[in-house]
Short mmCIF file of C-alpha atoms in Angstrom, two decimals:
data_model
loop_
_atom_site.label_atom_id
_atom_site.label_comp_id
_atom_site.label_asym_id
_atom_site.label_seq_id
_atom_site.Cartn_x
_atom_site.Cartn_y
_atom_site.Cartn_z
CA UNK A 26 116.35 111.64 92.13
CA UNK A 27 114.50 113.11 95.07
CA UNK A 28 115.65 110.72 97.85
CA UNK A 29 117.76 113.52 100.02
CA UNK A 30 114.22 115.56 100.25
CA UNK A 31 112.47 112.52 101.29
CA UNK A 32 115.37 111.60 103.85
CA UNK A 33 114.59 115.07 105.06
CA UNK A 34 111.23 114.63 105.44
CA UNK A 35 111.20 111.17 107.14
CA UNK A 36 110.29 112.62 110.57
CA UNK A 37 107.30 114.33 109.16
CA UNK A 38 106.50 111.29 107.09
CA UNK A 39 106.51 108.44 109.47
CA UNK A 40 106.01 109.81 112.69
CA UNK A 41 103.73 113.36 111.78
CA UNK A 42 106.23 115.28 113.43
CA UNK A 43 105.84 118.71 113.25
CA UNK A 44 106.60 121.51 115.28
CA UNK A 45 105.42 123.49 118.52
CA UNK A 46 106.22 127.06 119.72
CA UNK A 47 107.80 127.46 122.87
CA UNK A 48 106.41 130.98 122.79
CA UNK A 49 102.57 130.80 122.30
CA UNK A 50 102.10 126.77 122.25
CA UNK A 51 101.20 127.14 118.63
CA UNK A 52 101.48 123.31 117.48
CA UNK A 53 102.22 123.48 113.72
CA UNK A 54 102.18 120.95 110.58
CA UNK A 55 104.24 120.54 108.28
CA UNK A 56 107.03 121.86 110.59
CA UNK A 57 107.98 125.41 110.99
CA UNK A 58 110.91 127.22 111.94
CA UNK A 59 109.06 130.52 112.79
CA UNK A 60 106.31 130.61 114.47
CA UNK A 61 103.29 131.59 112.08
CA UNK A 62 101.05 133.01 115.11
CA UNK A 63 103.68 134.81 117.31
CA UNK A 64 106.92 134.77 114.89
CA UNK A 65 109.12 133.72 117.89
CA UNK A 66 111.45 131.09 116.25
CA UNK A 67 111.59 129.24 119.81
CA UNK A 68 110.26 125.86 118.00
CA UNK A 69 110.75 122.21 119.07
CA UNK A 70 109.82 119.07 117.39
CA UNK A 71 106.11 117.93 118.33
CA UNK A 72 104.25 114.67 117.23
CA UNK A 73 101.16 114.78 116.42
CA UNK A 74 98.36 111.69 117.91
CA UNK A 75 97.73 110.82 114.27
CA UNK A 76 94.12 111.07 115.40
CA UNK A 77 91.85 113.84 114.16
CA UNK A 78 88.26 114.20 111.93
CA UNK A 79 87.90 114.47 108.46
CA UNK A 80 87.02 118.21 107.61
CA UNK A 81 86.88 117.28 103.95
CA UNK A 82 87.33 114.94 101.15
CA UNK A 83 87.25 114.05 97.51
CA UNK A 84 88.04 111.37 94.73
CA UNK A 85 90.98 111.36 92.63
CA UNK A 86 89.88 109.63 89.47
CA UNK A 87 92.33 111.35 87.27
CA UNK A 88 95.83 111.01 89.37
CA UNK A 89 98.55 113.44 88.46
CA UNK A 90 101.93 111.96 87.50
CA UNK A 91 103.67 109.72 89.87
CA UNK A 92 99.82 108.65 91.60
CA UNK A 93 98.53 106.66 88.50
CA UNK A 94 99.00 103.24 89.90
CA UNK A 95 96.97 104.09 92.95
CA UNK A 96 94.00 105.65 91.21
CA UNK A 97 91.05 106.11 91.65
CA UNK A 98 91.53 107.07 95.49
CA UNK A 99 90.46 109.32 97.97
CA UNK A 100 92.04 112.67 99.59
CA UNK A 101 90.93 114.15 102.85
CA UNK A 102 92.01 116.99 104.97
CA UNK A 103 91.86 116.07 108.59
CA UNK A 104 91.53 118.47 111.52
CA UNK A 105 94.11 116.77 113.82
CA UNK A 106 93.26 116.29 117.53
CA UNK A 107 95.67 118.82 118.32
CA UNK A 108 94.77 121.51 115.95
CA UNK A 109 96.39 121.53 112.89
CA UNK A 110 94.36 120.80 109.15
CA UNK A 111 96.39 118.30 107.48
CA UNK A 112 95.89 117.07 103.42
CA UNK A 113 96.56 113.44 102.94
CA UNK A 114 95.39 110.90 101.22
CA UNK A 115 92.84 108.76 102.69
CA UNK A 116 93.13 104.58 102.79
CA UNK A 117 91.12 101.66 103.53
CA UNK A 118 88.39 103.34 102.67
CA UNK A 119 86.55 100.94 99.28
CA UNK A 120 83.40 100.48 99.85
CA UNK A 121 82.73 103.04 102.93
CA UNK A 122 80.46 105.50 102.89
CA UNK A 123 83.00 109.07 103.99
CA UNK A 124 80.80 111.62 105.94
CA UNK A 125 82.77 114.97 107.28
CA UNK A 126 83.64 114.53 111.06
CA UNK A 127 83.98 111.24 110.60
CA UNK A 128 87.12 109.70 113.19
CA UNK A 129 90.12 108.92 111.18
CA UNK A 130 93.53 107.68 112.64
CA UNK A 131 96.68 107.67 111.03
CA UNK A 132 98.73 104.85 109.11
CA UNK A 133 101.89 104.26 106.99
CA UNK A 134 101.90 103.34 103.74
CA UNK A 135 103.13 103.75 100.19
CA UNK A 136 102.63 107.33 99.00
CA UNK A 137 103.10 107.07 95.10
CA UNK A 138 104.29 105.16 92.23
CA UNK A 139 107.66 103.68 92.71
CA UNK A 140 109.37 106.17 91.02
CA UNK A 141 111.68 104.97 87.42
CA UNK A 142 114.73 104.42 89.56
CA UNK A 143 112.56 101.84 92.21
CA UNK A 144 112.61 104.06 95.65
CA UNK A 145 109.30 103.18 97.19
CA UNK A 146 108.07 106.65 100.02
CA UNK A 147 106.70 105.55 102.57
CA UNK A 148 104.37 107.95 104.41
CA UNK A 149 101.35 108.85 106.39
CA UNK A 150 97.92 108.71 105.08
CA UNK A 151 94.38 108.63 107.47
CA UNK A 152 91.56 105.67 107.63
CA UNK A 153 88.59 104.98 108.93
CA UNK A 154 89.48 104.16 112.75
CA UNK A 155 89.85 100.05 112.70
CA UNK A 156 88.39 99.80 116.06
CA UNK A 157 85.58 102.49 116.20
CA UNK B 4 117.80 75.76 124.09
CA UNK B 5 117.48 78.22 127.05
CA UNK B 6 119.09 81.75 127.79
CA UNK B 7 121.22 82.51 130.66
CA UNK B 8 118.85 85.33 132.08
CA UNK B 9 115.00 84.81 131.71
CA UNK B 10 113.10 86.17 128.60
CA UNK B 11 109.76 87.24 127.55
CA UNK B 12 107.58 88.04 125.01
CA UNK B 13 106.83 91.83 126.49
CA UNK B 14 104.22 93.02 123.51
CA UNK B 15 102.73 91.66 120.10
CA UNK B 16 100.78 93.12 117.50
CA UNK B 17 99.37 92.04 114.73
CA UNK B 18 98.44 93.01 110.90
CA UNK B 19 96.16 91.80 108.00
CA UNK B 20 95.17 93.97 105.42
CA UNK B 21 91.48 94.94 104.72
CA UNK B 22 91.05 93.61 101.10
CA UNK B 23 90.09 89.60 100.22
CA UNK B 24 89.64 87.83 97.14
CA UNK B 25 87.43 85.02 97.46
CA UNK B 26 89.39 81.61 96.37
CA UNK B 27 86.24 80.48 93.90
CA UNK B 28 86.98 83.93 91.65
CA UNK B 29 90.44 82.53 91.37
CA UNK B 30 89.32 79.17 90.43
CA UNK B 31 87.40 80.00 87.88
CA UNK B 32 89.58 82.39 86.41
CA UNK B 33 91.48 79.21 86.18
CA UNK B 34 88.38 76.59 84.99
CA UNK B 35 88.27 74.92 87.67
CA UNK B 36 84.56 74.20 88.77
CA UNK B 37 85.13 72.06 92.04
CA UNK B 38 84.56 74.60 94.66
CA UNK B 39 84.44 71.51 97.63
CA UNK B 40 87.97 71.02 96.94
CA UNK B 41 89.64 74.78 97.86
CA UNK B 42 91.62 75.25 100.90
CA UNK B 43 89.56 78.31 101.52
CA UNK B 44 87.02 80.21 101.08
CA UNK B 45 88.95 83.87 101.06
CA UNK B 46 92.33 84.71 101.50
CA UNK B 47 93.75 88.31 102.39
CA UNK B 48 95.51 90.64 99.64
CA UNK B 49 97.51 93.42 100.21
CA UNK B 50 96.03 97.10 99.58
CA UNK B 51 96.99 98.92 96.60
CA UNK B 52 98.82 101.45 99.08
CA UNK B 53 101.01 98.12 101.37
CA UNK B 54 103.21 95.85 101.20
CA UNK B 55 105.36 94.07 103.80
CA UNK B 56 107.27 97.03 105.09
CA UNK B 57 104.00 98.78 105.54
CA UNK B 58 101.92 95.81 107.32
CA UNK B 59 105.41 95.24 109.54
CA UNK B 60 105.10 98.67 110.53
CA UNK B 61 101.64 98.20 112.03
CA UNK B 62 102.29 95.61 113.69
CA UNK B 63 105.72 96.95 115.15
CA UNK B 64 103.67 99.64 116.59
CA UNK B 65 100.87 97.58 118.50
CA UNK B 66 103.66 95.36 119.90
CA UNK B 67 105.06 98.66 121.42
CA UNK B 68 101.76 99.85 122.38
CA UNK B 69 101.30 96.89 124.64
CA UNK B 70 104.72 96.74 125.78
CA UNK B 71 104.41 100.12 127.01
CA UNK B 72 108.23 100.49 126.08
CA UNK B 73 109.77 103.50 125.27
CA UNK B 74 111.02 102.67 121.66
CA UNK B 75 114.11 104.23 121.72
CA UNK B 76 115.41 101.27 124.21
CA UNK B 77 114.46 98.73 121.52
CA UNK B 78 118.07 97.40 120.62
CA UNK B 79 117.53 95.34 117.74
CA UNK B 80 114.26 95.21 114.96
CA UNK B 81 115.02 92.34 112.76
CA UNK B 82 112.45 91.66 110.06
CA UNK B 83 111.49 88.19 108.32
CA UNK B 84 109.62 88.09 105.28
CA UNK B 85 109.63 86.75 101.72
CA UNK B 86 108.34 89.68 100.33
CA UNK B 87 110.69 92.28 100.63
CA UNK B 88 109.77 95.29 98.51
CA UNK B 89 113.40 96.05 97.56
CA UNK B 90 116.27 92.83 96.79
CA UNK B 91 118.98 95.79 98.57
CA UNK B 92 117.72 97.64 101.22
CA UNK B 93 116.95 96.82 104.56
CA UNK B 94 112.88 96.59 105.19
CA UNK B 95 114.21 96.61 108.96
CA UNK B 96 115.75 99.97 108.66
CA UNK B 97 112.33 101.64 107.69
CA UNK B 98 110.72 100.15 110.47
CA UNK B 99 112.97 101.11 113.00
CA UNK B 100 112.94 104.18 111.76
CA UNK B 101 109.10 104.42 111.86
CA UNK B 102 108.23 103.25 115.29
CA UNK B 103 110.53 105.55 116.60
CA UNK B 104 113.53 103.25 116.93
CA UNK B 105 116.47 104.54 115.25
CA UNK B 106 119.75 105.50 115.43
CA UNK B 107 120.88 102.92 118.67
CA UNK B 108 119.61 99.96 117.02
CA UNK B 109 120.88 96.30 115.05
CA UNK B 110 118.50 96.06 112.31
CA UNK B 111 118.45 93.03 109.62
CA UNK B 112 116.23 91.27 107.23
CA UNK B 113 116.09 87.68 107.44
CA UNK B 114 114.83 85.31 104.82
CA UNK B 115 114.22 81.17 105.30
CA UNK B 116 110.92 80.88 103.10
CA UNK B 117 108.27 80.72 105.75
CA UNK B 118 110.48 80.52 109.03
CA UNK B 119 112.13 84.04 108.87
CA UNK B 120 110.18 85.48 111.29
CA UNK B 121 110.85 82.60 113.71
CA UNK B 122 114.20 82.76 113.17
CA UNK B 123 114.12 86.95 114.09
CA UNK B 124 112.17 85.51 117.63
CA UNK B 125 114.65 83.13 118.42
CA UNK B 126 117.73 86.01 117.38
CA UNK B 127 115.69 88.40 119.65
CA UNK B 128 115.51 85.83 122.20
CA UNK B 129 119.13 85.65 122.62
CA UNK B 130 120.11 88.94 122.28
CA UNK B 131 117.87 90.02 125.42
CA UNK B 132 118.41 86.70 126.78
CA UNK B 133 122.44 87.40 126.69
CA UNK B 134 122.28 90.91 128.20
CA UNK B 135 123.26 92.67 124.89
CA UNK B 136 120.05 94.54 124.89
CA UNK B 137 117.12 95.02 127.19
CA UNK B 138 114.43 94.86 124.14
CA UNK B 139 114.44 93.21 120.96
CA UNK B 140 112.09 93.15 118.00
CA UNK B 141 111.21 90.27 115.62
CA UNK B 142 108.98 90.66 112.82
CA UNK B 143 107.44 87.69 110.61
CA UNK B 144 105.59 89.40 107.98
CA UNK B 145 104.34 88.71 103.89
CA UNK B 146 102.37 89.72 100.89
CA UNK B 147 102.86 85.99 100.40
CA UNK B 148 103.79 85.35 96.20
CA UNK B 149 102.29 82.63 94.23
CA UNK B 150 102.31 82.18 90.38
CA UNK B 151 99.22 82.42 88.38
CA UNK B 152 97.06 79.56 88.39
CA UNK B 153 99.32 77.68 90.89
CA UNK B 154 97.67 75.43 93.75
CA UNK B 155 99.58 78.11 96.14
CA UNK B 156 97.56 80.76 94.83
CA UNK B 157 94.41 79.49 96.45
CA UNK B 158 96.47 80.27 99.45
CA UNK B 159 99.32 82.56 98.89
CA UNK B 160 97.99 86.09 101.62
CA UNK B 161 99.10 88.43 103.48
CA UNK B 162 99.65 89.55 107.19
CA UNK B 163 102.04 88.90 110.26
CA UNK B 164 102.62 89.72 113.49
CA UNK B 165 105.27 91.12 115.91
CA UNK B 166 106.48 90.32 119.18
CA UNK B 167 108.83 92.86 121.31
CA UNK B 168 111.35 90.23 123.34
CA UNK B 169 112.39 91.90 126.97
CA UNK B 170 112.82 91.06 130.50
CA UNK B 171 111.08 88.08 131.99
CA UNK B 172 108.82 90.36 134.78
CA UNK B 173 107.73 91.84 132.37
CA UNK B 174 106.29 89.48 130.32
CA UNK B 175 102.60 88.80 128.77
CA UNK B 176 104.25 85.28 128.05
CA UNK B 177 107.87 83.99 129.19
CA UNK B 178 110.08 81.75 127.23
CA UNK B 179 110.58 78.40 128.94
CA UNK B 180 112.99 77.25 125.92
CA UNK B 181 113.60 76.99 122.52
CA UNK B 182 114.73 74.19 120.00
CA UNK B 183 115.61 74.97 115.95
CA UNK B 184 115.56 71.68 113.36
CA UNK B 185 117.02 72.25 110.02
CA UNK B 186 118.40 70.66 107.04
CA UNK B 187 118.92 71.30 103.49
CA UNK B 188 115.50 70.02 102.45
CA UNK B 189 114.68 71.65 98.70
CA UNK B 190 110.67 71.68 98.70
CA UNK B 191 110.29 75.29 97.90
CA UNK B 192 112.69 77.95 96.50
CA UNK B 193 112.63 81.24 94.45
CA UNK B 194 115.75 82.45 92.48
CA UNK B 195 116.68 86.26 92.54
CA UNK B 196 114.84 87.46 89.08
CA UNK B 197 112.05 84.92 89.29
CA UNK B 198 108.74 86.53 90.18
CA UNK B 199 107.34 83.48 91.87
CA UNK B 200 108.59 81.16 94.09
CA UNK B 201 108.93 77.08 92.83
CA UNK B 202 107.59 73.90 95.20
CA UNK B 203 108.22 70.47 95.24
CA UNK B 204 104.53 69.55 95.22
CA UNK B 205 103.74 65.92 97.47
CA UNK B 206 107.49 67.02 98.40
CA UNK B 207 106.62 69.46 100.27
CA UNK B 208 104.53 67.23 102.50
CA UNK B 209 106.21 64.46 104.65
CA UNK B 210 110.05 64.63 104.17
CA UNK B 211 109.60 68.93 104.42
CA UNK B 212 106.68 70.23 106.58
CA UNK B 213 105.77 66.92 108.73
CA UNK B 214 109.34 65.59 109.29
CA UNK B 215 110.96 69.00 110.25
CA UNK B 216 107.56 70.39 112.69
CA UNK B 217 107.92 66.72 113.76
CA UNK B 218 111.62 67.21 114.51
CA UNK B 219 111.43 70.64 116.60
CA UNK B 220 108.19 70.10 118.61
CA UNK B 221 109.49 66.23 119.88
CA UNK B 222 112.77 67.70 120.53
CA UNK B 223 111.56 70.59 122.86
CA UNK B 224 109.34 68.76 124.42
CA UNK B 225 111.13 66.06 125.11
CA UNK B 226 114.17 68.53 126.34
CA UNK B 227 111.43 70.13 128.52
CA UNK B 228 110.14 67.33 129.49
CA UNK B 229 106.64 67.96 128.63
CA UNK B 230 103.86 66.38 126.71
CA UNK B 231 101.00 68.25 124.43
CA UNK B 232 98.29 67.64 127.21
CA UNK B 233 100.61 70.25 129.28
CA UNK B 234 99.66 73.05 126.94
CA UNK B 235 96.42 75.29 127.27
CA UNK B 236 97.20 76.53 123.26
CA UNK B 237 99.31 75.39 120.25
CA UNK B 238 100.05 76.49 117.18
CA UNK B 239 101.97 75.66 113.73
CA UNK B 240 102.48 76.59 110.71
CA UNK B 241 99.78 77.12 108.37
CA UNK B 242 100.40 76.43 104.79
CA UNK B 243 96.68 75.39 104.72
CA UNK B 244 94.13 73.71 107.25
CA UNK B 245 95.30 70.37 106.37
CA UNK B 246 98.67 70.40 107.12
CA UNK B 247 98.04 71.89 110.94
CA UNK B 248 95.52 69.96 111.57
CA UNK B 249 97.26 66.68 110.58
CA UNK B 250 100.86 67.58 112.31
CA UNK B 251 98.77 68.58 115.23
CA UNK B 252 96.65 65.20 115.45
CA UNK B 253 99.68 63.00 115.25
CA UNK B 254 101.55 64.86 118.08
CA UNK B 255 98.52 64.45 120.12
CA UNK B 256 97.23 68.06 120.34
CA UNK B 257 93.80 68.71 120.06
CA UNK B 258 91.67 70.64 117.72
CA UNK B 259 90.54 72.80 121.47
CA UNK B 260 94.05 73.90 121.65
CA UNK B 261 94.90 74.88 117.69
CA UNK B 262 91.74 76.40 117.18
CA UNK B 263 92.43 79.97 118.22
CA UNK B 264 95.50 79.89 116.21
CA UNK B 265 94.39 78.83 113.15
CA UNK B 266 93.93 81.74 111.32
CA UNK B 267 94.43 79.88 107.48
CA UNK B 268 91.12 78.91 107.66
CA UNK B 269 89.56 82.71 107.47
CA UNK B 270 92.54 84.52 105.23
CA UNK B 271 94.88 81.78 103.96
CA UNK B 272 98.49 80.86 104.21
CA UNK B 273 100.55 84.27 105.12
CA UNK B 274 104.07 82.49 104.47
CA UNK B 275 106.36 84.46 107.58
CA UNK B 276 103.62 85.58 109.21
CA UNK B 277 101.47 82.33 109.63
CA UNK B 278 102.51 80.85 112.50
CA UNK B 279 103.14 84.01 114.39
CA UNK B 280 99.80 85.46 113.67
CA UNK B 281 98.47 82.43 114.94
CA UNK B 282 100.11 82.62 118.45
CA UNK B 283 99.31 86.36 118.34
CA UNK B 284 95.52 84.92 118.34
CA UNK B 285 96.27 83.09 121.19
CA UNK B 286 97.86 85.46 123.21
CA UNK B 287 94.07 87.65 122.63
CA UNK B 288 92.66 84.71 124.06
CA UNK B 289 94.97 83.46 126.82
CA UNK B 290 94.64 83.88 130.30
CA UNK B 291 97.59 83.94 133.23
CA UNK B 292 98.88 80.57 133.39
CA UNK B 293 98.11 79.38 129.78
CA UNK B 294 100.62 76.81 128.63
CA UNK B 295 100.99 77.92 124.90
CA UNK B 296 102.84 75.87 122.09
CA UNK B 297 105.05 77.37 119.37
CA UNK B 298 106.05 75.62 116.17
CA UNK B 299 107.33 77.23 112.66
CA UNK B 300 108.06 75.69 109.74
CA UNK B 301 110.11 77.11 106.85
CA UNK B 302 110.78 75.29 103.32
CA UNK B 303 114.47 74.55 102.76
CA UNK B 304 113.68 73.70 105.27
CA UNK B 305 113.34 73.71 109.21
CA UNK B 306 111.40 74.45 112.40
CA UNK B 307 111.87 76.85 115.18
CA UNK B 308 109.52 75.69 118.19
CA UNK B 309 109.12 77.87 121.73
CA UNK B 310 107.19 77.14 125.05
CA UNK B 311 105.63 79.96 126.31
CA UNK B 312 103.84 80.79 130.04
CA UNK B 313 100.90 83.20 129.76
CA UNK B 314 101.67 85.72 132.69
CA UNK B 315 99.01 88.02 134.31
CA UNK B 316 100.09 91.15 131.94
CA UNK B 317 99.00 90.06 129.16
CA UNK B 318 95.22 90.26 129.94
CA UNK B 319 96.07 93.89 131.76
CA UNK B 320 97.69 95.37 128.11
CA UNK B 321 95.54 93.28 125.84
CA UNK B 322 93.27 96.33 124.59
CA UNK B 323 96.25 98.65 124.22
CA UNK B 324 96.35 97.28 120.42
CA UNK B 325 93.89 95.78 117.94
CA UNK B 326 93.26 92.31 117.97
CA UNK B 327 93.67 89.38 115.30
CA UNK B 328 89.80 89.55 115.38
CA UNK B 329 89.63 93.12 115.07
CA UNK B 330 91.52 92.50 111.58
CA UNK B 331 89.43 89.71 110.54
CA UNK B 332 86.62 91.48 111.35
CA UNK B 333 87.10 94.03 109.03
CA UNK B 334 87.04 93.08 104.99
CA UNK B 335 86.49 94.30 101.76
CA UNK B 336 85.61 91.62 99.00
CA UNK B 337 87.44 91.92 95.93
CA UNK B 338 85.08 89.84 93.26
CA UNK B 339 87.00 89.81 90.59
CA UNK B 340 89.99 88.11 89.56
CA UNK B 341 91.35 91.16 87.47
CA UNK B 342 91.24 93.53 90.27
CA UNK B 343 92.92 90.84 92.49
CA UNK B 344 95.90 90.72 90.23
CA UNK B 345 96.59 94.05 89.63
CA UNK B 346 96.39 94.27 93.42
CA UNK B 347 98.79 91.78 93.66
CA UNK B 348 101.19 93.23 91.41
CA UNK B 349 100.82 90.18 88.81
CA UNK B 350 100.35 92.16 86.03
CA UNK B 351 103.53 93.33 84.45
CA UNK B 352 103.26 95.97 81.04
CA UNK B 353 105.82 94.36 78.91
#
């Protein structure tokens, strides 16, 4: 079972908390604990808008292990607001026509197949904004 | 019943998810050819990717939004649904966690069929009401079950709403009182191991919904001292359009003042989340001074009702959030009933 990794990961998960450099103001996702631009390792906690554009996307028709009950579905990486490129998987999104730049916003929801032992991980993923 | 210091509902947010199933794919998936007779014409499903954790967390987070509340000084989330994705574990817990609630926090799920998220507002009501905490979060929320070719089916959806309880100047709508009616009324039920949930049928009519609605909405009024033509808004429960509508006639409100609230008619009957969603569509149409009219029901059975006042905040944090009519706004069809019921999570490999 994987559920101390995903306890780990809850901040990053359900808030998109990553991390920001005291040094250079480097704003980072996933988190870091040295700095990838200045490699000060003077970082705090940051949380990202959960707003950003979509830089890029595909279909998963094939879904690797543990994604089969979600398929077919699409994956984007988003250029957050604040910098960062982030790969998620997109939702809401049957039936709309994706175009790069278009304004996507950040929600929670199920990431994968409930895994044999029933934990459900919960997590972010990007839509179409609901109120353009 | 009234708290010792003055309460309000300080934010709300709604959620209903994107995907609908039109109810004439279901009936003929079941032969049955009489499309005058559904309750509706569409009802909203869950996404592949939500269930009621996931919708409560949306919600959670506009109610927060228009609060304008720091969430760490929420004191309490407490969660109502029928549709808890795990039997143990707290759904409360993840939510808390999520909008940025957690660690100084009471969280609980609570479960009376269709009045658990009533039950969380009148918990939350108290427990800011009695000084214990300065804001408190209740949740009525579903991916509402049904079984396969039942008449709940046609209705069975899914959404909810939220409403953050705090201190009365701060209020988009104050609590002038509350009243509860219960008794042990068995017109509905589901056993732990059965998918789907049992109902008494005609049961479930006059000595369940009517009597017990009935029961709380004379008994706060009359405790108030009010009468229906004192309210700008009222809503009920919403097991269908019928049942509103006719519990609304005979206490002598009018179709004016349900209307707003009566979300069943677009997306169905969303079990915790019915009659909250519906006064969360009020609230996005009241203005300051609005009279507004609560009343749950829950099989089992009882009825939580609350009088609310519409304060001048609520039109300054309306936009802060999406609307109910933002979410019924936007929908994706589902045609078929296949798709529907793997959506649903009806079909089970054996």
């Amino acid at each position: 079972m994987e559920l101390p990794r995903y306890h780990r990961m809850r901040r990053a998960l359900y808030h998109l908390e990553g991390s920001a450099c005291a040094a250079c103001g480097g704003r980072f996702f996933p988190p870091r604990s040295v700095c990838p631009s200045c490699r000060k390792g003077d970082l705090a906690p940051y949380r990202f808008s959960g707003r950003g554009t979509l830089y890029s996307y595909t279909r998963v028709g094939q879904a690797p292990r543990g994604f089969a009950s979600l398929a077919p579905y699409d994956v984007g990486m988003v250029r957050l607001e604040e910098g960062p490129l982030v790969t998620a998987q997109l939702s809401d999104t049957e039936g709309v026509d994706l175009a790069i730049g278009m304004p996507v916003e950040m929600v929670t929801r199920t990431l994968r197949d409930a895994a044999e032992h029933g934990y459900i991980v919960y997590g972010y993923k990007f839509r179409p904004l609901l109120r353009p | 019943m009234k708290t010792t210091q003055e309460v309000g509902i300080v934010g709300y947010g709604a959620y209903v998810p994107r995907p609908r199933v039109p109810t004439r794919a279901i009936a003929a998936a079941w032969g049955r050819s009489d499309e005058a007779r559904l309750p509706v014409r569409e009802k909203s499903v869950p996404a592949l990717d939500e269930d009621s954790i996931t919708m409560s967390i949306e919600a959670a987070r506009s109610a927060v939004a228009r609060a304008r509340v720091a969430p760490d000084r929420i004191r309490a989330v407490w969660v109502g649904s029928e549709s808890k994705p795990y039997a143990v574990k707290p759904s409360s817990t993840v939510v808390a966690e999520a909008i940025g609630a957690t660690p100084w926090v009471s969280a609980a799920d609570l479960e009376f069929a269709c009045k658990a998220g009533s039950e969380a507002m009148q918990a939350a009501y108290a427990f800011v009401g009695s000084g214990m905490a300065g804001y408190a979060l209740a949740i009525g929320m579903d991916a509402a079950q049904s079984k396969p070719g039942d008449q709940l089916e046609f209705t069975a959806a899914a959404g909810g709403a939220a409403f953050l309880f705090g201190p009365s100047p701060e209020a988009v709508a104050r609590v002038e009182g509350s009243l509860s009616y219960v008794t042990d009324t068995p017109d509905f039920f589901r056993r732990q191991h059965m998918h789907y949930p049992e109902h008494g049928h005609r049961f479930t009519g006059e000595p369940a919904y009517f009597a017990h609605s009935r029961g709380a909405a004379q008994g706060l009024l009359e405790s108030l001292g009010r009468r229906p033509s004192d309210y700008r808004w009222a809503v009920f429960h919403q097991p269908n359009p019928k049942f509103m509508r006719r519990i609304a006639a005979e206490m002598e409100f009018t179709e004016q003042q349900i209307a707003p609230g009566a979300v069943v008619d677009r997306i169905g009957n969303t079990y915790s989340g019915a009659s909250l969603l519906g006064l969360a569509a009020i609230l996005d149409v009241a203005k300051d001074g609005d009279r507004i009219f609560f009343c749950s029901y829950g099989s089992g059975a009882g009825s939580d009702a609350f009088s609310l006042l519409a304060t001048r905040r609520l039109e300054e944090v309306r936009e802060e959030a999406p609307s109910v009519r933002d979410y019924l706004a936007r929908r994706h069809e589902i045609a078929d009933y296949g798709t529907y019921l793997r959506m649903s999570g009806k079909i089970r490999l054996l």
